[in-house]
Every structure is written in C-alpha cells, then in structure tokens.
Tab-separated table of N, CA, C and O in Angstrom:
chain	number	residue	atom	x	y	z
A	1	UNK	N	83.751	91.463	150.154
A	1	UNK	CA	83.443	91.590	148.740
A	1	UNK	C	82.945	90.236	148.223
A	1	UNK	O	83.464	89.247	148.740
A	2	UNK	N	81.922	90.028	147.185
A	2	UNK	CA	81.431	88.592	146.930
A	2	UNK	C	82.095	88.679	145.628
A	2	UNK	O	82.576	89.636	145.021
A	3	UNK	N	81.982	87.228	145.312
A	3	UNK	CA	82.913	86.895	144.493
A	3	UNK	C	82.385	86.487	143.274
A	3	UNK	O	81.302	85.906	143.331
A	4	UNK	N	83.008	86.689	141.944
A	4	UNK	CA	82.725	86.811	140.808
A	4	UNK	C	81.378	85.702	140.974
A	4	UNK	O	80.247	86.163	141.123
A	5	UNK	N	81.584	84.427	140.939
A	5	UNK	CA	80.725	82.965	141.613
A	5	UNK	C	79.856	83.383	141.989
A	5	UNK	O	78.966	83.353	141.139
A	6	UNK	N	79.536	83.849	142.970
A	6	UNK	CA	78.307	84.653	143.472
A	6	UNK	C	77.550	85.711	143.515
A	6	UNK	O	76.522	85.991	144.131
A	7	UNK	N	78.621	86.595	142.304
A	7	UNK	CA	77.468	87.781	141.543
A	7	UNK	C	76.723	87.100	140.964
A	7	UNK	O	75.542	87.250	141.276
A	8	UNK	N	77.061	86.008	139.825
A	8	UNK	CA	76.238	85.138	138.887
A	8	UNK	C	75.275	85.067	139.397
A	8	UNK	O	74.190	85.570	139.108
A	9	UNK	N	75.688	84.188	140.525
A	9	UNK	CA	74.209	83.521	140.925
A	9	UNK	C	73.692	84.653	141.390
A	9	UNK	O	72.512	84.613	141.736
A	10	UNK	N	74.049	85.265	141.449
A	10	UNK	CA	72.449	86.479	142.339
A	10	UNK	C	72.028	86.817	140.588
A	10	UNK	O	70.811	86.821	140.403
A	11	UNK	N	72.571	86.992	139.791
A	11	UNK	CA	72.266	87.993	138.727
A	11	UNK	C	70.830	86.899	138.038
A	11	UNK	O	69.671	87.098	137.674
A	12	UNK	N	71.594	85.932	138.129
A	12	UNK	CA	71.071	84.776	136.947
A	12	UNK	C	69.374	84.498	137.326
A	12	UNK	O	68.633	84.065	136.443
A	13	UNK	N	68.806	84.818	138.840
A	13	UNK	CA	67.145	84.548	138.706
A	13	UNK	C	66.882	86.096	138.212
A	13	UNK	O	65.839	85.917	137.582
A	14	UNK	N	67.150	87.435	138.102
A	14	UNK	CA	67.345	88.566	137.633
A	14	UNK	C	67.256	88.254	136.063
A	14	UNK	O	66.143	88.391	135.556
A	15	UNK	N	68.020	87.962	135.473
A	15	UNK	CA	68.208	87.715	133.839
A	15	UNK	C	66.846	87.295	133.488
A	15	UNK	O	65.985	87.743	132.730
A	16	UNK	N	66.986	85.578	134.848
A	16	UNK	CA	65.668	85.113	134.091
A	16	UNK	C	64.357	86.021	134.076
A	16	UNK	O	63.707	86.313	133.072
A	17	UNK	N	64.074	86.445	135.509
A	17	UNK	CA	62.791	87.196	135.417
A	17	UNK	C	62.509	88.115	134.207
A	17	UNK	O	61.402	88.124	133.669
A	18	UNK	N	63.763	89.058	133.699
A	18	UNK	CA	63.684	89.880	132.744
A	18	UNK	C	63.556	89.501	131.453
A	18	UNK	O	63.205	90.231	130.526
A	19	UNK	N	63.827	88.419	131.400
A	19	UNK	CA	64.070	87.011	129.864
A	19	UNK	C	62.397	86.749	129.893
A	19	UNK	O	61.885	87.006	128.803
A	20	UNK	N	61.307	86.219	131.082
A	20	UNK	CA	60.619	85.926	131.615
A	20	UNK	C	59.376	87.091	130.900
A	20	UNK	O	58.443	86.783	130.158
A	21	UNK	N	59.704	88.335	131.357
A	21	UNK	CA	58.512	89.614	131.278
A	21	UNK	C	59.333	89.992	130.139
A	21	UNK	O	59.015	91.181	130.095
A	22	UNK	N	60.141	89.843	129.207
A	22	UNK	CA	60.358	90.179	127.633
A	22	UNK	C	59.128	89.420	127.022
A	22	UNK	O	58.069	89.858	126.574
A	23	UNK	N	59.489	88.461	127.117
A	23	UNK	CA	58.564	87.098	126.856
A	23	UNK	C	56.916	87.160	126.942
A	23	UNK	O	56.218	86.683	126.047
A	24	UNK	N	56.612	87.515	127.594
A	24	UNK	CA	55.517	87.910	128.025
A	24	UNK	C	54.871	88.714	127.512
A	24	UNK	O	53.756	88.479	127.047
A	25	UNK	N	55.764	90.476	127.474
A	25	UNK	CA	55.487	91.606	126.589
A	25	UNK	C	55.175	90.959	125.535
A	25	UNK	O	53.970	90.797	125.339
A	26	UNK	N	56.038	90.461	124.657
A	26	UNK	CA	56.154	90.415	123.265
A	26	UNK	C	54.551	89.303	122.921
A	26	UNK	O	53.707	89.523	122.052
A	27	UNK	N	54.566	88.364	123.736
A	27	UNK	CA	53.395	87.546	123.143
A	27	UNK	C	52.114	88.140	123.548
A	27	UNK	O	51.054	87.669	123.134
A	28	UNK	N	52.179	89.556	124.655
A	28	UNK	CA	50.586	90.066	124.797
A	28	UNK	C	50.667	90.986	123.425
A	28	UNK	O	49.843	90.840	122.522
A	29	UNK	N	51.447	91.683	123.379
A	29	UNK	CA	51.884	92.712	121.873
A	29	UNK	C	51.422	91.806	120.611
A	29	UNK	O	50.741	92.010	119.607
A	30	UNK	N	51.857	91.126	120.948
A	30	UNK	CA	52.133	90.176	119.479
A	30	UNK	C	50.624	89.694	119.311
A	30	UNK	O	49.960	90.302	118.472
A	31	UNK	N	50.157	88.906	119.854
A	31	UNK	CA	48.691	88.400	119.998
A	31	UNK	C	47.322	89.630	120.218
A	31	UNK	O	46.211	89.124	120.378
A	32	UNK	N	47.399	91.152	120.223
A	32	UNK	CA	46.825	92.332	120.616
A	32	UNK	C	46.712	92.060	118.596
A	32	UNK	O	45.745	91.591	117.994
A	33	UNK	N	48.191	92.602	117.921
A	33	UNK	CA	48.846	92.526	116.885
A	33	UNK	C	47.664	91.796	115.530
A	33	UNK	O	47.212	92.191	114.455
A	34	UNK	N	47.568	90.670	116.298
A	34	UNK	CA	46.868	89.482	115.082
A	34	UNK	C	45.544	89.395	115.417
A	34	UNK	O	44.810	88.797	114.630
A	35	UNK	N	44.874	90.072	116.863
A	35	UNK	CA	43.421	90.436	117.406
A	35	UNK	C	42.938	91.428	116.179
A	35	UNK	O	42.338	91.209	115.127
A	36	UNK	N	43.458	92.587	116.777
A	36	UNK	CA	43.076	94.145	116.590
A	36	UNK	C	43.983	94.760	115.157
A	36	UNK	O	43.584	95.693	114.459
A	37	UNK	N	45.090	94.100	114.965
A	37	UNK	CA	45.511	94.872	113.784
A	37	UNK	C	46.446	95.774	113.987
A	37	UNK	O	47.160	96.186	113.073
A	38	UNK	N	46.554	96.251	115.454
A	38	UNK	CA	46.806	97.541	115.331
A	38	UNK	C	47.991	97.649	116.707
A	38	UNK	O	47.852	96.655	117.420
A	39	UNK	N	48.757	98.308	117.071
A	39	UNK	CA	49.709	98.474	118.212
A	39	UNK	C	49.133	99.718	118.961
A	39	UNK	O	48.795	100.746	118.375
A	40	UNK	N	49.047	99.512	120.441
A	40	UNK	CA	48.506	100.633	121.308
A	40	UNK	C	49.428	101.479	121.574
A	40	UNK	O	50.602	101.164	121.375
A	41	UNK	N	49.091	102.719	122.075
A	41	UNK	CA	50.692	103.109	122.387
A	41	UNK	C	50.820	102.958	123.758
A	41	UNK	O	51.952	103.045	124.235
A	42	UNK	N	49.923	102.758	124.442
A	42	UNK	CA	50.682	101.813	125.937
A	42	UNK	C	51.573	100.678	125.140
A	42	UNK	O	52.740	100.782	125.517
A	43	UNK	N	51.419	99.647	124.181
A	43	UNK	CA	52.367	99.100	123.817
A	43	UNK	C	53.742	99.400	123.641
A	43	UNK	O	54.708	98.707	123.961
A	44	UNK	N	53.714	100.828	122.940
A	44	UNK	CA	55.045	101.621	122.858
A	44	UNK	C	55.831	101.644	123.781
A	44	UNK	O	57.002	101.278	123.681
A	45	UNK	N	55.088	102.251	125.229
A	45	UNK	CA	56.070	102.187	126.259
A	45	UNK	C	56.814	101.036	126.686
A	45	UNK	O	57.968	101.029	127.114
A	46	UNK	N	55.835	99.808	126.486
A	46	UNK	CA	56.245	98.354	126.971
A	46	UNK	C	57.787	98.552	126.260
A	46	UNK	O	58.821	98.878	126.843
A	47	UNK	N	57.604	98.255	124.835
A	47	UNK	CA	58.516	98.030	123.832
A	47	UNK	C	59.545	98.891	124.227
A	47	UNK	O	60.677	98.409	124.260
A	48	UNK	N	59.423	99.820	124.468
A	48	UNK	CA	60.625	100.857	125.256
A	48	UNK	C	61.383	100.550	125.863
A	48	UNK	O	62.584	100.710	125.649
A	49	UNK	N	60.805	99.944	126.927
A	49	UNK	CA	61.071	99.390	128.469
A	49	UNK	C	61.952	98.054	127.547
A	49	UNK	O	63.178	97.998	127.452
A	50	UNK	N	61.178	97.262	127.064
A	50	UNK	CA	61.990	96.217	126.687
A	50	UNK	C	63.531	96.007	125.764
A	50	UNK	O	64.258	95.015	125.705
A	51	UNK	N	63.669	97.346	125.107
A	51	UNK	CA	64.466	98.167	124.733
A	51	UNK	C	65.581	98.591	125.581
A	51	UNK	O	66.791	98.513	125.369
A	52	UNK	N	64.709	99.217	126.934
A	52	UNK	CA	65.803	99.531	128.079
A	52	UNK	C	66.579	98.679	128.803
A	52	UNK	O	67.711	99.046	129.117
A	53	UNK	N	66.140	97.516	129.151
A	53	UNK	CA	66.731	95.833	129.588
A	53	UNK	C	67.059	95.384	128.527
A	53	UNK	O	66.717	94.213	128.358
A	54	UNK	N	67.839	96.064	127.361
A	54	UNK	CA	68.505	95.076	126.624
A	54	UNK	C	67.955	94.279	125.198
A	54	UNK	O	68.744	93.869	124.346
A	55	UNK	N	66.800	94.167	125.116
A	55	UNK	CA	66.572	93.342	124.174
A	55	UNK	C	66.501	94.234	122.807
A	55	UNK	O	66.023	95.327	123.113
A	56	UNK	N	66.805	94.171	121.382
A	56	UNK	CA	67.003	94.701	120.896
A	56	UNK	C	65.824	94.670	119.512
A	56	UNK	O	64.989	93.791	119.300
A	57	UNK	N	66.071	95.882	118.721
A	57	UNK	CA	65.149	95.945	117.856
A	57	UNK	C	64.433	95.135	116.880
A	57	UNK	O	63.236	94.985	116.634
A	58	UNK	N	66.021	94.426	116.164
A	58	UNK	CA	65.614	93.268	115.043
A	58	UNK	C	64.925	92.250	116.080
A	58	UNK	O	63.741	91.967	115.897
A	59	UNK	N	65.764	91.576	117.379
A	59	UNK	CA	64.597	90.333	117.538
A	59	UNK	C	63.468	91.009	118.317
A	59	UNK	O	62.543	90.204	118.421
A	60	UNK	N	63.200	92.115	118.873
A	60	UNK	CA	61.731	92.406	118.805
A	60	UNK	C	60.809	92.315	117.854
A	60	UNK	O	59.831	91.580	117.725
A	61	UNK	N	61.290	93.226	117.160
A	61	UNK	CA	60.225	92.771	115.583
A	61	UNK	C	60.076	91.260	115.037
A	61	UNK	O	58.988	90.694	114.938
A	62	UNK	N	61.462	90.616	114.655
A	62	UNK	CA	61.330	88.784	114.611
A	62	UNK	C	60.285	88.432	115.463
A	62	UNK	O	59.482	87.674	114.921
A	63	UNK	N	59.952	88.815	116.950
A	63	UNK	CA	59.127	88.230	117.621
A	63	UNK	C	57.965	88.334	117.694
A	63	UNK	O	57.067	87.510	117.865
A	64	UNK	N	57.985	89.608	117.531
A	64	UNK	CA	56.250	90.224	117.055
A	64	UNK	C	55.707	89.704	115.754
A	64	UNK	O	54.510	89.920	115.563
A	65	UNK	N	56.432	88.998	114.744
A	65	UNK	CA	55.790	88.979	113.265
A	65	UNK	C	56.036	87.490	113.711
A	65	UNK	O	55.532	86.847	112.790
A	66	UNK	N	56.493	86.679	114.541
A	66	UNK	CA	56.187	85.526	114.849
A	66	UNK	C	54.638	84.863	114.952
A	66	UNK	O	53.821	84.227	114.286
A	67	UNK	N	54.824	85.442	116.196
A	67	UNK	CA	53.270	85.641	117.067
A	67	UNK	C	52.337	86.213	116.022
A	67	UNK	O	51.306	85.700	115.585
A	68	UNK	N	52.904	87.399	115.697
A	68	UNK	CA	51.410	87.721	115.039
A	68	UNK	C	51.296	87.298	113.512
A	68	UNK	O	50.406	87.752	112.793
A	69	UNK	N	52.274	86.382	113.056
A	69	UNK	CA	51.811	86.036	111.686
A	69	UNK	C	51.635	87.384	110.823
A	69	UNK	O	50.641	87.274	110.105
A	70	UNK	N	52.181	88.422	110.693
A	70	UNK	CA	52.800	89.877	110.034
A	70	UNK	C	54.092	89.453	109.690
A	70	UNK	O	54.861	88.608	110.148
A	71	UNK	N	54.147	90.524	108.463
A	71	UNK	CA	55.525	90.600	108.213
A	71	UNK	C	56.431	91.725	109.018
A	71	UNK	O	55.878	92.320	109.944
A	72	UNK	N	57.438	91.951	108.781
A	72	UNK	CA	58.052	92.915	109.429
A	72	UNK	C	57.783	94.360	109.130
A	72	UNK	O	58.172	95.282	109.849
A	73	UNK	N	57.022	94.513	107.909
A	73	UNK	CA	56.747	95.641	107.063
A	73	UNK	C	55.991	96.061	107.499
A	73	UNK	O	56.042	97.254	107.798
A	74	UNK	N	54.676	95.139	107.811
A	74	UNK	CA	53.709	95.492	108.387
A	74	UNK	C	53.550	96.219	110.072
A	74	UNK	O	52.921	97.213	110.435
A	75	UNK	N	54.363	95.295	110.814
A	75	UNK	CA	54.815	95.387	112.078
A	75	UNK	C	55.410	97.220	112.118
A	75	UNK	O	54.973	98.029	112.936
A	76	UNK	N	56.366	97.527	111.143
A	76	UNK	CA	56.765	98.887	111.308
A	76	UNK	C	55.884	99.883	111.053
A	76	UNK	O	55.843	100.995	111.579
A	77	UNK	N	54.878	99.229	109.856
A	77	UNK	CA	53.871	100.194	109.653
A	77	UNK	C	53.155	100.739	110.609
A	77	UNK	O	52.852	101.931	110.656
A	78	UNK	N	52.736	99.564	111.725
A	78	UNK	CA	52.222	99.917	112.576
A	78	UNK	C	52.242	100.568	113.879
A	78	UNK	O	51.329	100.933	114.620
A	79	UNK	N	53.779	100.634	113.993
A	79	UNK	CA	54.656	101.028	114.880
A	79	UNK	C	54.683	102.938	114.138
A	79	UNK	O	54.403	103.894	114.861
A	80	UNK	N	54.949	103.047	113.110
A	80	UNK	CA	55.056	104.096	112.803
A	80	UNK	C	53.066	104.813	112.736
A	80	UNK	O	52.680	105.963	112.946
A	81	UNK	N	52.677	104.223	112.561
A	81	UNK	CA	51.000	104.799	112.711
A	81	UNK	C	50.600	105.413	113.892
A	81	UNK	O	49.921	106.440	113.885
A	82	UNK	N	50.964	104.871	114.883
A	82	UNK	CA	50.861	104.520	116.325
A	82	UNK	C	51.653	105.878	116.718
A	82	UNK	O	51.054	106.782	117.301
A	83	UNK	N	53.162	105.997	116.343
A	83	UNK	CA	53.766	106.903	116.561
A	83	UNK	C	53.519	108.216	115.994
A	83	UNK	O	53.777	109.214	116.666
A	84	UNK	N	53.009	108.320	114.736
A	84	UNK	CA	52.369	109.432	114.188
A	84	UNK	C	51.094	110.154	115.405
A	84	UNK	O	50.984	111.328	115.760
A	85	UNK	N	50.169	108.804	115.867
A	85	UNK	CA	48.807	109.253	116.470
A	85	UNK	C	49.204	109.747	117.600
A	85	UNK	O	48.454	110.610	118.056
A	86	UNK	N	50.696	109.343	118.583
A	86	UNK	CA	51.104	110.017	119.453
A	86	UNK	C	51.468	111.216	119.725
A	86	UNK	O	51.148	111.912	120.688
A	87	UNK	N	52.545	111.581	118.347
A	87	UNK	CA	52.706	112.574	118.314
A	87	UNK	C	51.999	113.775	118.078
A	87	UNK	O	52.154	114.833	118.688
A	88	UNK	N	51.051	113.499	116.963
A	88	UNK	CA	49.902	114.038	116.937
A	88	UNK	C	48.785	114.440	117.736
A	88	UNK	O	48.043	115.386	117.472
A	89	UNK	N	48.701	113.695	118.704
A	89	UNK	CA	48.039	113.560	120.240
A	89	UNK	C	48.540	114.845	120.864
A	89	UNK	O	47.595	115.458	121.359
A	90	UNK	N	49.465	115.339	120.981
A	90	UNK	CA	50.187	116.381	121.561
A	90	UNK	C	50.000	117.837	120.810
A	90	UNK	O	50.373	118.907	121.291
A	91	UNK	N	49.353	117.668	119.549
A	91	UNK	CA	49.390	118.988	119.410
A	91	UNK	C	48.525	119.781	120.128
A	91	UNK	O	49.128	120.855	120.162
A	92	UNK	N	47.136	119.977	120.928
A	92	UNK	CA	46.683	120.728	121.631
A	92	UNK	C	47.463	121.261	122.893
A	92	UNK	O	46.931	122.191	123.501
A	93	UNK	N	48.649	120.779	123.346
A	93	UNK	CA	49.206	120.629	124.612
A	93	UNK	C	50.503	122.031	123.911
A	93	UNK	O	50.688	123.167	124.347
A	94	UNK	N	51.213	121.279	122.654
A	94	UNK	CA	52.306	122.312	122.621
A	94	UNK	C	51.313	123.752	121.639
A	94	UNK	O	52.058	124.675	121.309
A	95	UNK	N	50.230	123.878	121.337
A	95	UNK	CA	49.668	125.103	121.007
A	95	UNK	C	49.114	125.615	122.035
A	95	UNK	O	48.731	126.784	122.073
A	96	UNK	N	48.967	124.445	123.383
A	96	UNK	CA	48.239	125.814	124.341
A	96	UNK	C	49.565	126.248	125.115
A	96	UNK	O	49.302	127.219	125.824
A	97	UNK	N	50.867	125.869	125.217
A	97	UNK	CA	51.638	126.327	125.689
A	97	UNK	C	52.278	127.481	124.316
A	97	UNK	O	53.399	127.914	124.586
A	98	UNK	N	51.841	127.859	123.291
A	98	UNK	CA	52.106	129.075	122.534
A	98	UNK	C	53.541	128.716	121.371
A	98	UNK	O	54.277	129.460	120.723
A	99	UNK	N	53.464	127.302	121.513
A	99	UNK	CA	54.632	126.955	120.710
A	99	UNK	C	54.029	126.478	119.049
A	99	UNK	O	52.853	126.159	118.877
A	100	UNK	N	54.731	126.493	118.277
A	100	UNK	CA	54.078	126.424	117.008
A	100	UNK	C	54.137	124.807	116.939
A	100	UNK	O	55.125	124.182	117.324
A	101	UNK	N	53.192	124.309	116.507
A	101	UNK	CA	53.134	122.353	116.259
A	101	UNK	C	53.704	122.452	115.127
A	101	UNK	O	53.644	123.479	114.452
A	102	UNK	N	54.492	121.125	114.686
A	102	UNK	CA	55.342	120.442	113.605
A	102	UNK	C	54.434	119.691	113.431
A	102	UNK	O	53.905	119.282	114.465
A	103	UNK	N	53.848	119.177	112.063
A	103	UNK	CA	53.322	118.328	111.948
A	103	UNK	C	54.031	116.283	111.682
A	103	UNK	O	55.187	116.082	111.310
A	104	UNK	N	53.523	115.685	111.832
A	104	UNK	CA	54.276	114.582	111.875
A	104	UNK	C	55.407	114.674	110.763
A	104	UNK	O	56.626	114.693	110.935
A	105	UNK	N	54.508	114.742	109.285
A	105	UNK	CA	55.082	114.538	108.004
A	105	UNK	C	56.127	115.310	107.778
A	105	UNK	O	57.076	114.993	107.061
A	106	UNK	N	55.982	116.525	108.475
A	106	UNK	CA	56.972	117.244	108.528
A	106	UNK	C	58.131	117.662	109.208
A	106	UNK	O	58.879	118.572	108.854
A	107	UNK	N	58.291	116.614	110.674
A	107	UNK	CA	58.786	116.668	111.197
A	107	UNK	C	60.759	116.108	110.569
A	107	UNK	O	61.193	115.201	109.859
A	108	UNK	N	61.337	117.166	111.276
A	108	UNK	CA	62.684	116.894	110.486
A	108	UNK	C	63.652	115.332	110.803
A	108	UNK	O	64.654	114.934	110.209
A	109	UNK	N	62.953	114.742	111.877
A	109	UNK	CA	63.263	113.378	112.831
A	109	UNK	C	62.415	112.135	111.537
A	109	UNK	O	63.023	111.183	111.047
A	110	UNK	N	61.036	112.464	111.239
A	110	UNK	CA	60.600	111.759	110.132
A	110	UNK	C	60.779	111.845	108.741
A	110	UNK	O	60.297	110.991	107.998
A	111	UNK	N	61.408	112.771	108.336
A	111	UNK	CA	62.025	112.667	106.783
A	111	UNK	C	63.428	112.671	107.112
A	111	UNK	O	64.110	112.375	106.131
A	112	UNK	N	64.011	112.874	108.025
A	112	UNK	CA	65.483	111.405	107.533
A	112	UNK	C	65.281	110.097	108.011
A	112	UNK	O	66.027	109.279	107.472
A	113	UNK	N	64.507	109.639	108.857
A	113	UNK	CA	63.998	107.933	108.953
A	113	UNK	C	63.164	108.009	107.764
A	113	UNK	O	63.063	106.875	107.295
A	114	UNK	N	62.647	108.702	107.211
A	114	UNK	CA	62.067	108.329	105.922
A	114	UNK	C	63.220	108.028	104.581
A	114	UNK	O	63.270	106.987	103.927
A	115	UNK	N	64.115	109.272	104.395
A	115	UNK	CA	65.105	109.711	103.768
A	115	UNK	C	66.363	108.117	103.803
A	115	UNK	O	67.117	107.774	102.892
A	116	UNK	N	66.189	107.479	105.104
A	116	UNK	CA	67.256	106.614	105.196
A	116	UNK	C	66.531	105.534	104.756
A	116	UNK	O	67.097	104.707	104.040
A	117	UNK	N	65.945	105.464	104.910
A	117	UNK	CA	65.040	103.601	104.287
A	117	UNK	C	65.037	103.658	103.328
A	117	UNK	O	65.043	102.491	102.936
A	118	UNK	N	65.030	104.485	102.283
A	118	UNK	CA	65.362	105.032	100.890
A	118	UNK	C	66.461	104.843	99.760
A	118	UNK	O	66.599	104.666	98.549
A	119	UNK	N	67.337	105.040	101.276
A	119	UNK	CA	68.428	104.843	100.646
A	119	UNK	C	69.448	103.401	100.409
A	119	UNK	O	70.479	103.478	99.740
C-alpha cells in the first residue's frame, strides 16, 4: 500500500496539469470573449469539463471578465444566448423524432433561473 507521502506526490503533477489546462481554457474563452463578443458552444463543453475537475462557477466567470474586460452580466448574457442557440439547435431533431419542441422561453428549467435572479 503507498503511503499517504506518496499519494501526494503522484497527485500533485496531476493537480498541476489540471490547474495548467483550466488556465488555458479560460484565457482561450476569455480572449475568443473580447475578439468576437460572443461564447461558442464548443466553449460550453470546455466550461463543463472545467466544471467537472472542480473549478467552480463564481471564479470561472471572475476569470472570464478578467481576460475579457466584460462584466459578469455580460459574460452570463452570453452564456445564456449561446445556451438558448443550443437548445434551439435541437428542435429539428426532437420534431423529427415526433416529440413536441419546448421553446427556450418557455422552457420550465428557464423561467425558474429566470424566476430566481428575480428574486
């Protein structure tokens, strides 16, 4: 069995690499951000992923309105635009499978994230 001492060290070039490609994400995102204006949704997945290793929402956004000189307002706006065009992207897919489409605005997931910022 290895010992507490030497999980570390195996973990710790691990952390870094992942500390490393957070880092990375966030300043190609971030710099796309203050180019184009706009968030891709290949970005989305990144941000996901970076989500999934841990790093969390508030300093994602802190980091993105760093880099890109945005506010945070803006940053969500765009995050939510992005997510609208995705979802939206899908409606030919769930009408040719015979299911009725929700539209974004109406979706019951976007009027309580709407409903809660509100409040």
């Amino acid at each position: 069995m290895l010992s507490e001492d030497t999980l570390k060290a195996l973990a710790e070039p691990m952390a870094y690499r992942l500390e490393q490609f957070n880092t990375y994400v966030l300043k190609d995102i971030g710099e796309r951000i203050k180019e184009i204006g706009e968030i891709k949704p290949s970005d989305i997945d990144k941000l996901r992923k970076l989500k999934r290793y841990g790093a969390d929402t508030g300093s994602i956004i802190t980091e993105l309105e760093r880099i890109s000189k945005l506010n945070a307002r803006d940053i969500e706006h765009m995050l939510n635009e992005t997510a609208k065009y995705n979802y939206n992207s899908l409606a030919a897919l769930v009408e040719f499978k015979g299911k009725p489409f929700v539209p974004y605005a109406e979706n019951i997931l976007f009027l309580w994230r709407k409903l809660l910022k509100e409040i």
